[in-house]
Amino acid sequence: MAQTPDPEKHKYVSSKAALFEESVIRKMTQVCLQHGGVNLAQGFPDFPTPPEIQEACIKAIRDGHNQYARTWGAPSMVEALAEKMLWFQGMRIDPGSEVTICCGTTEAMIASLLATIDPGDEVIVTSPFYENYGADTILCGAVPRYVTLHPTPGGFEFDRDELAAAFTSRTRGIIVNTPNNPTGKVYSRDEHQFIADLCIRHDVLVFTDEIYEHILYDGRTHIAIATLPGMAERTITIGGLSKTYSVTGWRVAWAIAAPPITAAIRKVHDFLTVGAPHPMQVAGAAALRLPKSFYSDLARDYSRRRDMMWTGLKAASFTGHYPEGAYYIMCDVTPFLRAGEDDTAFALRLVKEAGVATVPGSSFYSPPLLGNRQIRFCFCKKDETLADAAIRLRQWTECNRP
Ligand code: GLN
């Protein structure tokens, strides 16, 4: 993600828009299509949406939910969300004053930031980070302060002194993404408590991205930081339908926050989008009321996919970090790089030669150079797709041994 002024900027393009480039994640999907490759770049499922969720949407359309929904969320959707947050996280939320239904967590995050951040405010972002946060901070005039998630044999960890030192008198908030994209890290209760203590001490906000809240492995459980003492009033809890229910194209998500913050988010959201798709919200209410077994089945299926991907990567001599949650594996490709080749050139070579699309690691760092020896694989795919990718990678590495 470029964050320096573009000298080639067209006279009609704003300085803000010139400060960042189009999403590399989404661009790699287009590159993959050109080469007829297997898309392990952009994180969306290639398996079908559960039939009962599809049917609920078709029914919602037939039942006439085809005009604007209430701008901040259809009644059935916000009520179902409040019910679910209660059993899932023990969060008691008022659907009338503490929820905004948005067009994807992408909009939930930018609307939340625009509603609470003034130009020049600092926002702490752990790095590597999901690329949208870089553009989000630029769009709302914030100054991002990156804190490194260090790779360790036990997983990715932030240094507590480094995180504490990132809080200044200008800090307005911190973005916390757990389970984490792209590292696969799941924050522990202790880490959450450490972040919460800092936020309370400095009286700042937490913007959470909990879109992978049900995709955790090896018995781990998700903790919403808003449930820690003193955090509900300062946390904007963001989640959505996309990943849990395999409906990334529906664009339905939520931002949960205390009433005064929600009132501001709702205004921004209204003028940005008017509202999220109505039939998808009505169907979302049905999805949110699925039995608890749905979530254990989901985690079990993703655990199998993780292990297929891991085994395939190992067999092809790729090394990375075994994820604790979410559905990505970051790999260090240093042994494969030709002289002068960076992550982007390597990812383009891999899609052309092996027919497997990935995301260059630099898209997750600022400055991008920090990630120029890594690529990200996603594994939210059918078993056949993962098996096909494993064969392609293995055949490719046989001719390109590190
Ligand atoms: N979150 C997914 C990823 O990181 C999809 C991103 C997107 O294109 N919205 O790949």
JSON list of N, CA and C in Angstrom, two decimals, residues 335-373:
[
{"chain": "A", "resi": 335, "resn": "PRO", "atom": "N", "xyz": [13.66, -18.44, -0.11]},
{"chain": "A", "resi": 335, "resn": "PRO", "atom": "CA", "xyz": [14.45, -19.45, -0.84]},
{"chain": "A", "resi": 335, "resn": "PRO", "atom": "C", "xyz": [14.11, -19.56, -2.32]},
{"chain": "A", "resi": 336, "resn": "PHE", "atom": "N", "xyz": [12.91, -19.11, -2.71]},
{"chain": "A", "resi": 336, "resn": "PHE", "atom": "CA", "xyz": [12.50, -19.23, -4.12]},
{"chain": "A", "resi": 336, "resn": "PHE", "atom": "C", "xyz": [12.85, -18.00, -4.95]},
{"chain": "A", "resi": 337, "resn": "LEU", "atom": "N", "xyz": [13.16, -16.89, -4.29]},
{"chain": "A", "resi": 337, "resn": "LEU", "atom": "CA", "xyz": [13.30, -15.63, -5.04]},
{"chain": "A", "resi": 337, "resn": "LEU", "atom": "C", "xyz": [14.55, -15.63, -5.92]},
{"chain": "A", "resi": 338, "resn": "ARG", "atom": "N", "xyz": [14.38, -15.19, -7.15]},
{"chain": "A", "resi": 338, "resn": "ARG", "atom": "CA", "xyz": [15.52, -15.00, -8.04]},
{"chain": "A", "resi": 338, "resn": "ARG", "atom": "C", "xyz": [16.19, -13.68, -7.68]},
{"chain": "A", "resi": 339, "resn": "ALA", "atom": "N", "xyz": [17.40, -13.49, -8.18]},
{"chain": "A", "resi": 339, "resn": "ALA", "atom": "CA", "xyz": [18.12, -12.23, -7.89]},
{"chain": "A", "resi": 339, "resn": "ALA", "atom": "C", "xyz": [17.25, -11.04, -8.31]},
{"chain": "A", "resi": 340, "resn": "GLY", "atom": "N", "xyz": [17.03, -10.12, -7.41]},
{"chain": "A", "resi": 340, "resn": "GLY", "atom": "CA", "xyz": [16.27, -8.91, -7.72]},
{"chain": "A", "resi": 340, "resn": "GLY", "atom": "C", "xyz": [14.77, -9.09, -7.72]},
{"chain": "A", "resi": 341, "resn": "GLU", "atom": "N", "xyz": [14.28, -10.31, -7.48]},
{"chain": "A", "resi": 341, "resn": "GLU", "atom": "CA", "xyz": [12.84, -10.55, -7.53]},
{"chain": "A", "resi": 341, "resn": "GLU", "atom": "C", "xyz": [12.20, -10.21, -6.18]},
{"chain": "A", "resi": 342, "resn": "ASP", "atom": "N", "xyz": [11.06, -9.52, -6.20]},
{"chain": "A", "resi": 342, "resn": "ASP", "atom": "CA", "xyz": [10.35, -9.25, -4.94]},
{"chain": "A", "resi": 342, "resn": "ASP", "atom": "C", "xyz": [9.07, -10.10, -4.88]},
{"chain": "A", "resi": 343, "resn": "ASP", "atom": "N", "xyz": [8.31, -9.89, -3.83]},
{"chain": "A", "resi": 343, "resn": "ASP", "atom": "CA", "xyz": [7.09, -10.69, -3.61]},
{"chain": "A", "resi": 343, "resn": "ASP", "atom": "C", "xyz": [6.09, -10.56, -4.75]},
{"chain": "A", "resi": 344, "resn": "THR", "atom": "N", "xyz": [5.95, -9.34, -5.29]},
{"chain": "A", "resi": 344, "resn": "THR", "atom": "CA", "xyz": [4.95, -9.13, -6.34]},
{"chain": "A", "resi": 344, "resn": "THR", "atom": "C", "xyz": [5.36, -9.87, -7.62]},
{"chain": "A", "resi": 345, "resn": "ALA", "atom": "N", "xyz": [6.64, -9.71, -7.99]},
{"chain": "A", "resi": 345, "resn": "ALA", "atom": "CA", "xyz": [7.13, -10.41, -9.19]},
{"chain": "A", "resi": 345, "resn": "ALA", "atom": "C", "xyz": [7.02, -11.92, -8.97]},
{"chain": "A", "resi": 346, "resn": "PHE", "atom": "N", "xyz": [7.31, -12.37, -7.75]},
{"chain": "A", "resi": 346, "resn": "PHE", "atom": "CA", "xyz": [7.22, -13.81, -7.47]},
{"chain": "A", "resi": 346, "resn": "PHE", "atom": "C", "xyz": [5.78, -14.30, -7.58]},
{"chain": "A", "resi": 347, "resn": "ALA", "atom": "N", "xyz": [4.85, -13.55, -6.99]},
{"chain": "A", "resi": 347, "resn": "ALA", "atom": "CA", "xyz": [3.43, -13.96, -7.03]},
{"chain": "A", "resi": 347, "resn": "ALA", "atom": "C", "xyz": [2.93, -14.01, -8.47]},
{"chain": "A", "resi": 348, "resn": "LEU", "atom": "N", "xyz": [3.39, -13.08, -9.30]},
{"chain": "A", "resi": 348, "resn": "LEU", "atom": "CA", "xyz": [2.99, -13.08, -10.72]},
{"chain": "A", "resi": 348, "resn": "LEU", "atom": "C", "xyz": [3.59, -14.29, -11.44]},
{"chain": "A", "resi": 349, "resn": "ARG", "atom": "N", "xyz": [4.85, -14.61, -11.09]},
{"chain": "A", "resi": 349, "resn": "ARG", "atom": "CA", "xyz": [5.49, -15.79, -11.71]},
{"chain": "A", "resi": 349, "resn": "ARG", "atom": "C", "xyz": [4.76, -17.07, -11.28]},
{"chain": "A", "resi": 350, "resn": "LEU", "atom": "N", "xyz": [4.37, -17.10, -9.99]},
{"chain": "A", "resi": 350, "resn": "LEU", "atom": "CA", "xyz": [3.70, -18.31, -9.48]},
{"chain": "A", "resi": 350, "resn": "LEU", "atom": "C", "xyz": [2.35, -18.53, -10.18]},
{"chain": "A", "resi": 351, "resn": "VAL", "atom": "N", "xyz": [1.61, -17.46, -10.40]},
{"chain": "A", "resi": 351, "resn": "VAL", "atom": "CA", "xyz": [0.30, -17.64, -11.04]},
{"chain": "A", "resi": 351, "resn": "VAL", "atom": "C", "xyz": [0.49, -18.02, -12.51]},
{"chain": "A", "resi": 352, "resn": "LYS", "atom": "N", "xyz": [1.52, -17.49, -13.16]},
{"chain": "A", "resi": 352, "resn": "LYS", "atom": "CA", "xyz": [1.76, -17.83, -14.57]},
{"chain": "A", "resi": 352, "resn": "LYS", "atom": "C", "xyz": [2.29, -19.25, -14.72]},
{"chain": "A", "resi": 353, "resn": "GLU", "atom": "N", "xyz": [3.27, -19.59, -13.89]},
{"chain": "A", "resi": 353, "resn": "GLU", "atom": "CA", "xyz": [3.96, -20.88, -14.07]},
{"chain": "A", "resi": 353, "resn": "GLU", "atom": "C", "xyz": [3.28, -22.04, -13.35]},
{"chain": "A", "resi": 354, "resn": "ALA", "atom": "N", "xyz": [2.80, -21.78, -12.14]},
{"chain": "A", "resi": 354, "resn": "ALA", "atom": "CA", "xyz": [2.18, -22.87, -11.38]},
{"chain": "A", "resi": 354, "resn": "ALA", "atom": "C", "xyz": [0.66, -22.83, -11.48]},
{"chain": "A", "resi": 355, "resn": "GLY", "atom": "N", "xyz": [0.10, -21.69, -11.88]},
{"chain": "A", "resi": 355, "resn": "GLY", "atom": "CA", "xyz": [-1.36, -21.56, -11.94]},
{"chain": "A", "resi": 355, "resn": "GLY", "atom": "C", "xyz": [-1.98, -21.47, -10.56]},
{"chain": "A", "resi": 356, "resn": "VAL", "atom": "N", "xyz": [-1.26, -20.86, -9.63]},
{"chain": "A", "resi": 356, "resn": "VAL", "atom": "CA", "xyz": [-1.81, -20.66, -8.28]},
{"chain": "A", "resi": 356, "resn": "VAL", "atom": "C", "xyz": [-1.65, -19.18, -7.93]},
{"chain": "A", "resi": 357, "resn": "ALA", "atom": "N", "xyz": [-2.78, -18.52, -7.64]},
{"chain": "A", "resi": 357, "resn": "ALA", "atom": "CA", "xyz": [-2.74, -17.09, -7.30]},
{"chain": "A", "resi": 357, "resn": "ALA", "atom": "C", "xyz": [-2.67, -16.92, -5.78]},
{"chain": "A", "resi": 358, "resn": "THR", "atom": "N", "xyz": [-1.80, -16.00, -5.36]},
{"chain": "A", "resi": 358, "resn": "THR", "atom": "CA", "xyz": [-1.64, -15.68, -3.93]},
{"chain": "A", "resi": 358, "resn": "THR", "atom": "C", "xyz": [-1.62, -14.16, -3.82]},
{"chain": "A", "resi": 359, "resn": "VAL", "atom": "N", "xyz": [-1.44, -13.65, -2.61]},
{"chain": "A", "resi": 359, "resn": "VAL", "atom": "CA", "xyz": [-1.34, -12.20, -2.45]},
{"chain": "A", "resi": 359, "resn": "VAL", "atom": "C", "xyz": [0.09, -11.86, -2.02]},
{"chain": "A", "resi": 360, "resn": "PRO", "atom": "N", "xyz": [0.75, -10.93, -2.73]},
{"chain": "A", "resi": 360, "resn": "PRO", "atom": "CA", "xyz": [2.10, -10.53, -2.32]},
{"chain": "A", "resi": 360, "resn": "PRO", "atom": "C", "xyz": [2.08, -9.95, -0.90]},
{"chain": "A", "resi": 361, "resn": "GLY", "atom": "N", "xyz": [3.07, -10.34, -0.11]},
{"chain": "A", "resi": 361, "resn": "GLY", "atom": "CA", "xyz": [3.10, -9.95, 1.30]},
{"chain": "A", "resi": 361, "resn": "GLY", "atom": "C", "xyz": [3.18, -8.46, 1.53]},
{"chain": "A", "resi": 362, "resn": "SER", "atom": "N", "xyz": [3.78, -7.72, 0.57]},
{"chain": "A", "resi": 362, "resn": "SER", "atom": "CA", "xyz": [3.96, -6.27, 0.77]},
{"chain": "A", "resi": 362, "resn": "SER", "atom": "C", "xyz": [2.63, -5.55, 0.94]},
{"chain": "A", "resi": 363, "resn": "SER", "atom": "N", "xyz": [1.52, -6.15, 0.45]},
{"chain": "A", "resi": 363, "resn": "SER", "atom": "CA", "xyz": [0.21, -5.49, 0.59]},
{"chain": "A", "resi": 363, "resn": "SER", "atom": "C", "xyz": [-0.22, -5.39, 2.04]},
{"chain": "A", "resi": 364, "resn": "PHE", "atom": "N", "xyz": [0.43, -6.12, 2.92]},
{"chain": "A", "resi": 364, "resn": "PHE", "atom": "CA", "xyz": [0.01, -6.14, 4.33]},
{"chain": "A", "resi": 364, "resn": "PHE", "atom": "C", "xyz": [0.95, -5.34, 5.23]},
{"chain": "A", "resi": 365, "resn": "TYR", "atom": "N", "xyz": [1.84, -4.58, 4.62]},
{"chain": "A", "resi": 365, "resn": "TYR", "atom": "CA", "xyz": [2.84, -3.84, 5.42]},
{"chain": "A", "resi": 365, "resn": "TYR", "atom": "C", "xyz": [2.92, -2.38, 5.00]},
{"chain": "A", "resi": 366, "resn": "SER", "atom": "N", "xyz": [3.38, -1.58, 5.92]},
{"chain": "A", "resi": 366, "resn": "SER", "atom": "CA", "xyz": [3.74, -0.21, 5.61]},
{"chain": "A", "resi": 366, "resn": "SER", "atom": "C", "xyz": [5.04, 0.09, 6.36]},
{"chain": "A", "resi": 367, "resn": "PRO", "atom": "N", "xyz": [6.11, 0.44, 5.70]},
{"chain": "A", "resi": 367, "resn": "PRO", "atom": "CA", "xyz": [6.23, 0.48, 4.25]},
{"chain": "A", "resi": 367, "resn": "PRO", "atom": "C", "xyz": [6.17, -0.93, 3.64]},
{"chain": "A", "resi": 368, "resn": "PRO", "atom": "N", "xyz": [5.68, -1.04, 2.39]},
{"chain": "A", "resi": 368, "resn": "PRO", "atom": "CA", "xyz": [5.47, -2.34, 1.76]},
{"chain": "A", "resi": 368, "resn": "PRO", "atom": "C", "xyz": [6.72, -3.22, 1.72]},
{"chain": "A", "resi": 369, "resn": "LEU", "atom": "N", "xyz": [7.87, -2.56, 1.66]},
{"chain": "A", "resi": 369, "resn": "LEU", "atom": "CA", "xyz": [9.15, -3.27, 1.60]},
{"chain": "A", "resi": 369, "resn": "LEU", "atom": "C", "xyz": [9.29, -4.34, 2.70]},
{"chain": "A", "resi": 370, "resn": "LEU", "atom": "N", "xyz": [8.66, -4.08, 3.84]},
{"chain": "A", "resi": 370, "resn": "LEU", "atom": "CA", "xyz": [8.78, -5.01, 4.97]},
{"chain": "A", "resi": 370, "resn": "LEU", "atom": "C", "xyz": [8.23, -6.40, 4.66]},
{"chain": "A", "resi": 371, "resn": "GLY", "atom": "N", "xyz": [7.33, -6.46, 3.66]},
{"chain": "A", "resi": 371, "resn": "GLY", "atom": "CA", "xyz": [6.72, -7.76, 3.37]},
{"chain": "A", "resi": 371, "resn": "GLY", "atom": "C", "xyz": [7.15, -8.34, 2.04]},
{"chain": "A", "resi": 372, "resn": "ASN", "atom": "N", "xyz": [8.27, -7.83, 1.50]},
{"chain": "A", "resi": 372, "resn": "ASN", "atom": "CA", "xyz": [8.58, -8.18, 0.11]},
{"chain": "A", "resi": 372, "resn": "ASN", "atom": "C", "xyz": [9.24, -9.55, -0.08]},
{"chain": "A", "resi": 373, "resn": "ARG", "atom": "N", "xyz": [9.21, -10.37, 1.00]},
{"chain": "A", "resi": 373, "resn": "ARG", "atom": "CA", "xyz": [9.71, -11.75, 0.87]},
{"chain": "A", "resi": 373, "resn": "ARG", "atom": "C", "xyz": [8.65, -12.76, 1.30]}
]
